Amino acid sequence: MFKTGNPVTGKDFIDRKKHLPLFKTYIEQNQSFMIKAPRRFGKTSIVKHLLENKDEYEFIYIDVKRVSSLKSLANKIIDSAYKISSIDNFLYKAKNSMFDLIKSIQNIKLDDIAEVTIKISQENNIDEVEYFLHSLDVVNSIAIKKNINIKLAFDEFQDILKIASPDILDKSRSVMQHHNNVTYIFLGSIESIMTKIFEHKTSAFFHFATIVELPPLDIDELYDYAQKVFQIKSIKIDGLKEVLEYLKGHPDYSLQLLQKLYFNALANETTILNKEDVYNTLVDVITNNKAYIEELISKSKQKKHNLDVLYSIANNTKSNLDSKTLYNVHSSLEDMGLIKRVSVGKYKINDIFLEIYLLQKDDNLILNYTNKT
Ligand SMILES: Nc1ncnc2c1ncn2[C@@H]1O[C@H](COP(=O)(O)OP(=O)(O)O)[C@@H](O)[C@H]1O
Ligand SMILES: [Mg+2]
């Protein structure tokens, strides 16, 4: 149905007919790839949907945003990798039941690499970088041993720069490029930083992974899917296509709206929602996301001029900052994932509700939408 709040997989996943086959092919062909798209665009969903519950391959999924150090990132990779070799809680056992652990290692004939893991993980002054690079090697070694290809997905990969110094990128790449039995998948919400890591000639990961941008949901696909769900309950919605178009295929906001429409109809036992109902539901959804939008705004204010420039982008007015300052402000807003460059000197706000919020100050709330309908 219309699931919100968490990444969606399986039957809740609305087919991205244009992208799914492509990503699937990369995975099947062991081609490493990188997906960049703003927050809430469905990156995590698509990757989990492709990897989870598949018999064909093993995968490790790590959300870099959720780890607080390079060491805990390595711990996660190591435990996940040995788990693929049927050893659960490797690091815990290394601490607490070494005897059992050694027996299981010998059983699966992973002595050489596992002994290194045990040794490094128990050093007092662990070299985090060395340990992390070793964790990558573990994945490849286990894949070789099992004669498989392991998919290793790093979600919010750019956040590795928050837990390690920038040279981690060069070091990782030089290790990863020898891993013939691992397919690396990198996801990132901060497109400008992902670009810097992967796409410039001097980037650490230049030419390492195929790069894909993930656009919003296809509106026709989304509309058809929604119509089918509504039809089962004989619900008719006036102006559904228009409101989906207004949301520009934004996966998260569109799904929130659809879910609300659906639940409203069911709860009120009505089968017809008119334009006013749809409008009110849209306002509801915007209101529900206010806290998130305010968080984006307050984050943007960390730097001087950021908010002014956001306003001028949203309202399509000219900023009166000098060009050097303006350049810096644009870079800072891009590195926060708030704006995206569309052409030379031209930017757009990534989040449609943030854009509405910024317009709102001129009493323009949802004007675009009401004008259209
Ligand atoms: N293919 C999809 N089908 C249905 N809903 C989706 C899809 N992709 C994204 N969504 C909706 O968008 C929300 C955000 O998706 P998520 O994968 O967490 O985005 P990201 O990882 O880019 O931040 C999900 O909770 C879900 O409601
Ligand atoms: Mg995500």
XYZ file of C-alpha atoms and ligand atoms in Angstrom:
401
model
C 0.000 0.000 0.000
C 1.213 3.565 0.579
C 3.975 3.153 3.127
C 5.708 6.141 4.674
C 8.330 6.752 7.318
C 10.771 3.998 6.368
C 12.488 2.814 3.233
C 10.098 0.620 1.277
C 10.824 -2.781 -0.249
C 9.005 -5.783 -1.599
C 5.361 -5.310 -2.394
C 5.304 -1.749 -1.037
C 7.926 -0.695 -3.528
C 6.423 1.165 -6.440
C 8.189 -0.088 -9.480
C 10.633 2.302 -11.024
C 10.325 0.741 -14.407
C 13.018 2.894 -15.934
C 15.649 2.393 -13.259
C 15.145 -0.934 -11.661
C 16.264 -3.011 -14.671
C 19.402 -0.911 -14.995
C 20.414 -1.257 -11.344
C 19.552 -4.924 -11.436
C 21.864 -5.391 -14.385
C 24.721 -3.619 -12.595
C 24.249 -5.914 -9.643
C 24.063 -9.041 -11.767
C 27.102 -8.002 -13.781
C 29.122 -7.108 -10.675
C 29.455 -3.507 -11.802
C 30.053 -1.127 -8.916
C 27.824 1.939 -9.048
C 26.990 5.130 -7.242
C 23.532 6.660 -6.862
C 23.181 10.305 -5.964
C 19.920 12.079 -5.316
C 18.586 14.453 -2.683
C 17.304 13.184 0.651
C 14.018 11.276 0.602
C 14.234 10.482 -3.075
C 14.112 6.739 -2.566
C 17.785 5.736 -2.698
C 17.724 3.485 0.322
C 14.453 1.964 -0.807
C 15.664 1.046 -4.258
C 18.893 -0.516 -3.021
C 17.261 -2.464 -0.205
C 14.537 -3.553 -2.575
C 17.153 -4.912 -4.955
C 19.327 -6.622 -2.367
C 17.039 -7.950 0.330
C 15.538 -11.423 0.231
C 17.438 -12.562 -2.815
C 18.846 -16.067 -3.073
C 21.185 -15.154 -5.877
C 23.712 -13.169 -3.890
C 24.960 -12.120 -0.502
C 25.002 -8.489 0.490
C 26.136 -6.190 3.255
C 24.282 -2.928 3.795
C 25.831 -0.222 5.961
C 24.409 3.211 6.696
C 27.499 5.363 7.176
C 25.356 8.103 8.697
C 24.628 5.854 11.627
C 28.163 5.046 12.685
C 30.145 7.343 14.894
C 33.673 6.237 14.048
C 35.698 4.476 11.415
C 36.272 1.717 13.942
C 32.584 1.000 14.421
C 32.096 1.125 10.661
C 34.804 -1.534 10.339
C 33.239 -3.563 13.153
C 29.945 -3.653 11.298
C 31.566 -4.730 8.046
C 33.610 -7.417 9.773
C 30.703 -8.898 11.674
C 28.483 -8.852 8.574
C 31.185 -10.436 6.440
C 31.953 -13.325 8.804
C 28.237 -13.830 9.197
C 28.131 -14.631 5.490
C 30.641 -17.353 6.380
C 28.236 -18.561 9.071
C 30.084 -17.100 12.034
C 27.738 -14.872 14.006
C 29.101 -12.118 16.262
C 32.698 -12.655 15.233
C 34.076 -9.735 17.237
C 32.153 -10.629 20.363
C 33.469 -14.163 20.163
C 36.993 -12.893 19.592
C 36.676 -11.158 22.929
C 34.749 -13.725 24.892
C 35.049 -17.197 23.448
C 38.224 -17.396 21.459
C 38.447 -21.154 21.662
C 35.100 -21.685 19.930
C 35.918 -19.026 17.444
C 39.186 -20.614 16.420
C 37.435 -23.909 15.913
C 34.869 -22.379 13.608
C 37.518 -20.460 11.701
C 39.418 -23.665 11.073
C 36.242 -25.349 9.926
C 35.674 -22.788 7.241
C 39.383 -22.516 6.450
C 39.622 -18.797 6.892
C 42.542 -18.949 9.273
C 44.859 -16.465 7.615
C 42.498 -13.508 7.226
C 40.603 -14.222 10.447
C 43.780 -14.316 12.462
C 44.623 -10.863 11.170
C 41.159 -9.647 12.141
C 41.564 -11.010 15.643
C 45.005 -9.521 15.991
C 44.100 -6.023 14.782
C 40.796 -5.863 16.620
C 42.520 -6.626 19.895
C 45.307 -4.097 19.646
C 45.154 -1.501 22.382
C 45.820 1.426 20.133
C 43.907 0.284 17.152
C 44.833 2.029 13.916
C 41.328 2.824 12.709
C 42.321 3.350 9.106
C 44.237 0.105 8.891
C 41.368 -1.689 10.610
C 38.795 -0.267 8.208
C 40.861 -1.199 5.155
C 41.278 -4.664 6.601
C 37.490 -4.960 6.988
C 37.157 -4.385 3.252
C 39.739 -7.075 2.590
C 37.791 -9.447 4.806
C 34.736 -9.068 2.595
C 36.730 -9.893 -0.511
C 38.531 -12.816 1.126
C 35.276 -14.353 2.269
C 33.766 -13.886 -1.158
C 36.764 -15.613 -2.755
C 36.618 -18.447 -0.265
C 32.934 -19.009 -0.999
C 33.445 -18.388 -4.674
C 30.734 -15.724 -4.749
C 30.418 -12.011 -5.341
C 29.361 -9.976 -2.329
C 27.446 -6.719 -2.782
C 28.665 -4.130 -0.305
C 26.423 -1.065 -0.076
C 27.447 2.131 1.709
C 24.465 4.399 2.302
C 25.163 8.129 2.795
C 28.750 7.400 1.804
C 29.815 11.054 1.860
C 29.440 10.925 5.645
C 32.652 8.920 5.835
C 34.316 12.333 5.690
C 32.712 13.100 9.047
C 34.446 10.179 10.743
C 37.790 10.110 8.931
C 40.254 12.460 7.315
C 39.924 12.979 3.547
C 42.796 10.629 2.703
C 40.510 7.751 3.672
C 39.097 8.079 0.164
C 42.362 7.437 -1.676
C 43.268 4.656 0.700
C 39.886 2.967 0.353
C 39.960 3.128 -3.374
C 43.398 1.592 -3.622
C 42.195 -1.323 -1.535
C 38.781 -1.666 -3.185
C 40.119 -1.733 -6.712
C 41.739 -5.105 -6.056
C 38.477 -6.634 -4.914
C 37.288 -8.696 -7.838
C 34.733 -10.489 -5.705
C 32.992 -7.425 -4.298
C 30.513 -5.135 -6.036
C 30.492 -1.771 -4.330
C 27.339 0.315 -4.170
C 27.573 3.882 -2.925
C 24.586 6.067 -2.111
C 24.680 9.729 -1.241
C 22.281 12.579 -0.562
C 24.789 15.356 -0.802
C 25.244 15.422 -4.542
C 27.975 18.048 -4.653
C 30.202 16.038 -2.314
C 29.449 12.772 -4.101
C 30.453 14.512 -7.321
C 33.696 15.626 -5.744
C 34.442 12.088 -4.567
C 33.552 10.278 -7.784
C 33.462 12.458 -10.839
C 36.348 14.866 -11.027
C 39.504 13.768 -12.787
C 41.384 14.166 -9.532
C 38.705 12.455 -7.420
C 39.745 9.476 -5.331
C 37.012 7.351 -6.879
C 37.244 8.666 -10.432
C 36.091 5.960 -12.865
C 35.662 3.462 -10.052
C 31.887 3.238 -10.152
C 29.210 3.874 -12.732
C 27.312 7.003 -11.752
C 23.552 7.232 -11.776
C 21.267 10.021 -10.790
C 17.981 8.920 -9.349
C 15.189 11.194 -10.524
C 11.855 11.532 -8.717
C 9.172 8.881 -9.278
C 7.667 8.797 -12.709
C 4.325 10.571 -12.327
C 2.406 8.388 -14.768
C 3.703 5.249 -13.079
C 2.829 6.638 -9.680
C -0.610 7.710 -10.856
C -1.388 4.297 -12.335
C -0.251 2.544 -9.195
C -2.348 4.834 -6.997
C -5.409 4.512 -9.224
C -5.237 0.750 -8.937
C -5.061 0.886 -5.152
C -7.957 3.341 -4.951
C -10.039 1.386 -7.439
C -9.965 -1.725 -5.298
C -11.923 0.257 -2.713
C -13.914 2.096 -5.392
C -12.429 5.408 -4.284
C -12.504 8.237 -6.815
C -10.210 11.209 -6.371
C -10.776 14.415 -8.227
C -7.583 16.054 -9.469
C -5.241 13.293 -8.351
C -3.004 13.657 -11.355
C -2.682 17.416 -10.837
C -1.647 17.131 -7.230
C 0.896 14.433 -8.072
C 2.267 16.672 -10.769
C 2.444 19.504 -8.282
C 4.596 17.309 -6.027
C 6.836 16.600 -9.023
C 7.131 12.885 -8.251
C 8.846 13.512 -4.909
C 8.625 9.962 -3.532
C 8.319 10.759 0.127
C 5.832 13.626 -0.067
C 3.768 11.932 -2.779
C 3.461 8.788 -0.691
C 2.520 10.787 2.391
C -0.219 12.488 0.425
C -1.521 9.280 -1.119
C -1.577 7.554 2.223
C -3.528 10.405 3.792
C -6.053 10.483 0.972
C -6.485 6.754 1.222
C -6.873 6.652 4.986
C -9.238 9.644 4.965
C -11.480 7.938 2.468
C -11.477 4.694 4.423
C -11.986 6.375 7.785
C -14.854 8.550 6.552
C -16.296 5.737 4.513
C -16.453 7.939 1.470
C -15.657 6.884 -2.045
C -15.374 10.354 -3.524
C -12.794 12.955 -2.631
C -13.247 16.287 -4.379
C -10.691 18.962 -5.173
C -11.182 20.691 -1.876
C -10.498 17.475 0.021
C -7.346 16.978 -1.988
C -6.253 20.554 -1.351
C -6.852 20.224 2.381
C -4.936 16.983 2.468
C -2.027 18.628 0.707
C -1.992 21.437 3.268
C -2.044 18.776 5.958
C 0.948 17.018 4.509
C 2.869 20.271 4.255
C 2.031 21.074 7.857
C 3.186 17.636 8.955
C 6.586 18.256 7.441
C 7.009 21.680 8.950
C 9.395 20.567 11.673
C 11.658 18.931 9.110
C 11.628 22.012 6.901
C 12.375 24.256 9.843
C 15.299 22.033 10.669
C 16.636 22.504 7.142
C 16.231 26.254 7.508
C 17.946 26.442 10.831
C 20.781 24.300 9.494
C 21.151 26.636 6.546
C 21.535 29.578 8.896
C 24.845 28.230 10.178
C 26.403 30.425 7.542
C 25.773 34.048 6.848
C 23.735 34.918 3.707
C 22.634 31.297 3.205
C 18.998 31.962 4.001
C 18.852 35.145 1.911
C 20.209 33.282 -1.058
C 17.724 30.456 -0.526
C 14.949 33.041 -0.622
C 16.238 34.552 -3.787
C 16.498 31.159 -5.480
C 12.987 30.197 -4.438
C 11.489 33.496 -5.504
C 13.617 33.796 -8.589
C 15.007 37.179 -7.619
C 18.524 38.449 -8.003
C 20.818 38.364 -5.015
C 22.768 41.557 -4.366
C 25.842 39.788 -3.022
C 29.112 40.179 -4.896
C 29.920 37.252 -7.126
C 32.643 35.747 -4.968
C 30.462 35.708 -1.846
C 27.558 34.370 -3.865
C 29.736 31.568 -5.208
C 30.721 30.567 -1.685
C 27.150 30.669 -0.456
C 25.999 28.496 -3.358
C 28.757 25.979 -2.601
C 27.828 25.889 1.036
C 24.132 25.364 0.252
C 25.006 22.620 -2.224
C 27.198 20.907 0.355
C 24.244 20.937 2.723
C 22.185 19.210 0.056
C 19.729 22.102 -0.083
C 20.201 23.288 -3.639
C 21.311 21.875 -6.934
C 22.973 23.616 -9.827
C 20.883 23.288 -12.984
C 23.017 25.365 -15.349
C 25.668 28.061 -15.164
C 24.712 30.377 -12.315
C 21.271 28.795 -12.061
C 20.166 26.807 -9.018
C 17.039 25.143 -7.741
C 15.825 24.216 -4.282
C 15.962 20.436 -3.835
C 13.056 20.092 -1.466
C 9.741 21.207 -2.869
C 8.260 21.910 0.565
C 11.248 24.005 1.500
C 10.626 25.943 -1.682
C 6.981 26.428 -0.753
C 7.973 27.513 2.725
C 10.324 30.122 1.322
C 7.603 31.394 -0.999
C 5.147 31.418 1.832
C 6.789 34.446 3.366
C 5.355 36.366 0.454
C 1.917 34.930 1.184
C 2.276 32.590 -1.731
C 1.393 29.400 0.075
C 0.437 26.776 -2.443
C -0.376 29.542 -4.884
C 1.099 27.534 -7.709
C -1.162 24.673 -6.926
C -4.343 26.689 -6.522
C -3.606 28.568 -9.698
C -3.316 25.344 -11.584
C -6.579 23.831 -10.425
N 9.858 3.088 -5.060
C 9.126 3.583 -4.051
N 7.854 3.145 -3.857
C 7.092 3.637 -2.858
N 7.500 4.581 -2.009
C 8.746 5.059 -2.136
C 9.632 4.596 -3.156
N 10.797 5.262 -3.043
C 10.656 6.100 -1.996
N 9.429 5.991 -1.434
C 8.895 6.798 -0.308
O 9.852 7.809 -0.004
C 10.326 7.671 1.355
C 11.809 7.980 1.392
O 12.528 6.961 0.728
P 14.034 6.573 1.105
O 14.356 5.342 0.327
O 14.210 6.522 2.572
O 14.807 7.834 0.488
P 16.350 8.273 0.596
O 17.139 7.064 0.981
O 16.707 8.790 -0.749
O 16.400 9.360 1.632
C 9.947 6.260 1.791
O 9.675 6.222 3.170
C 8.692 5.985 0.971
O 7.541 6.516 1.607
Mg 18.364 6.892 2.650
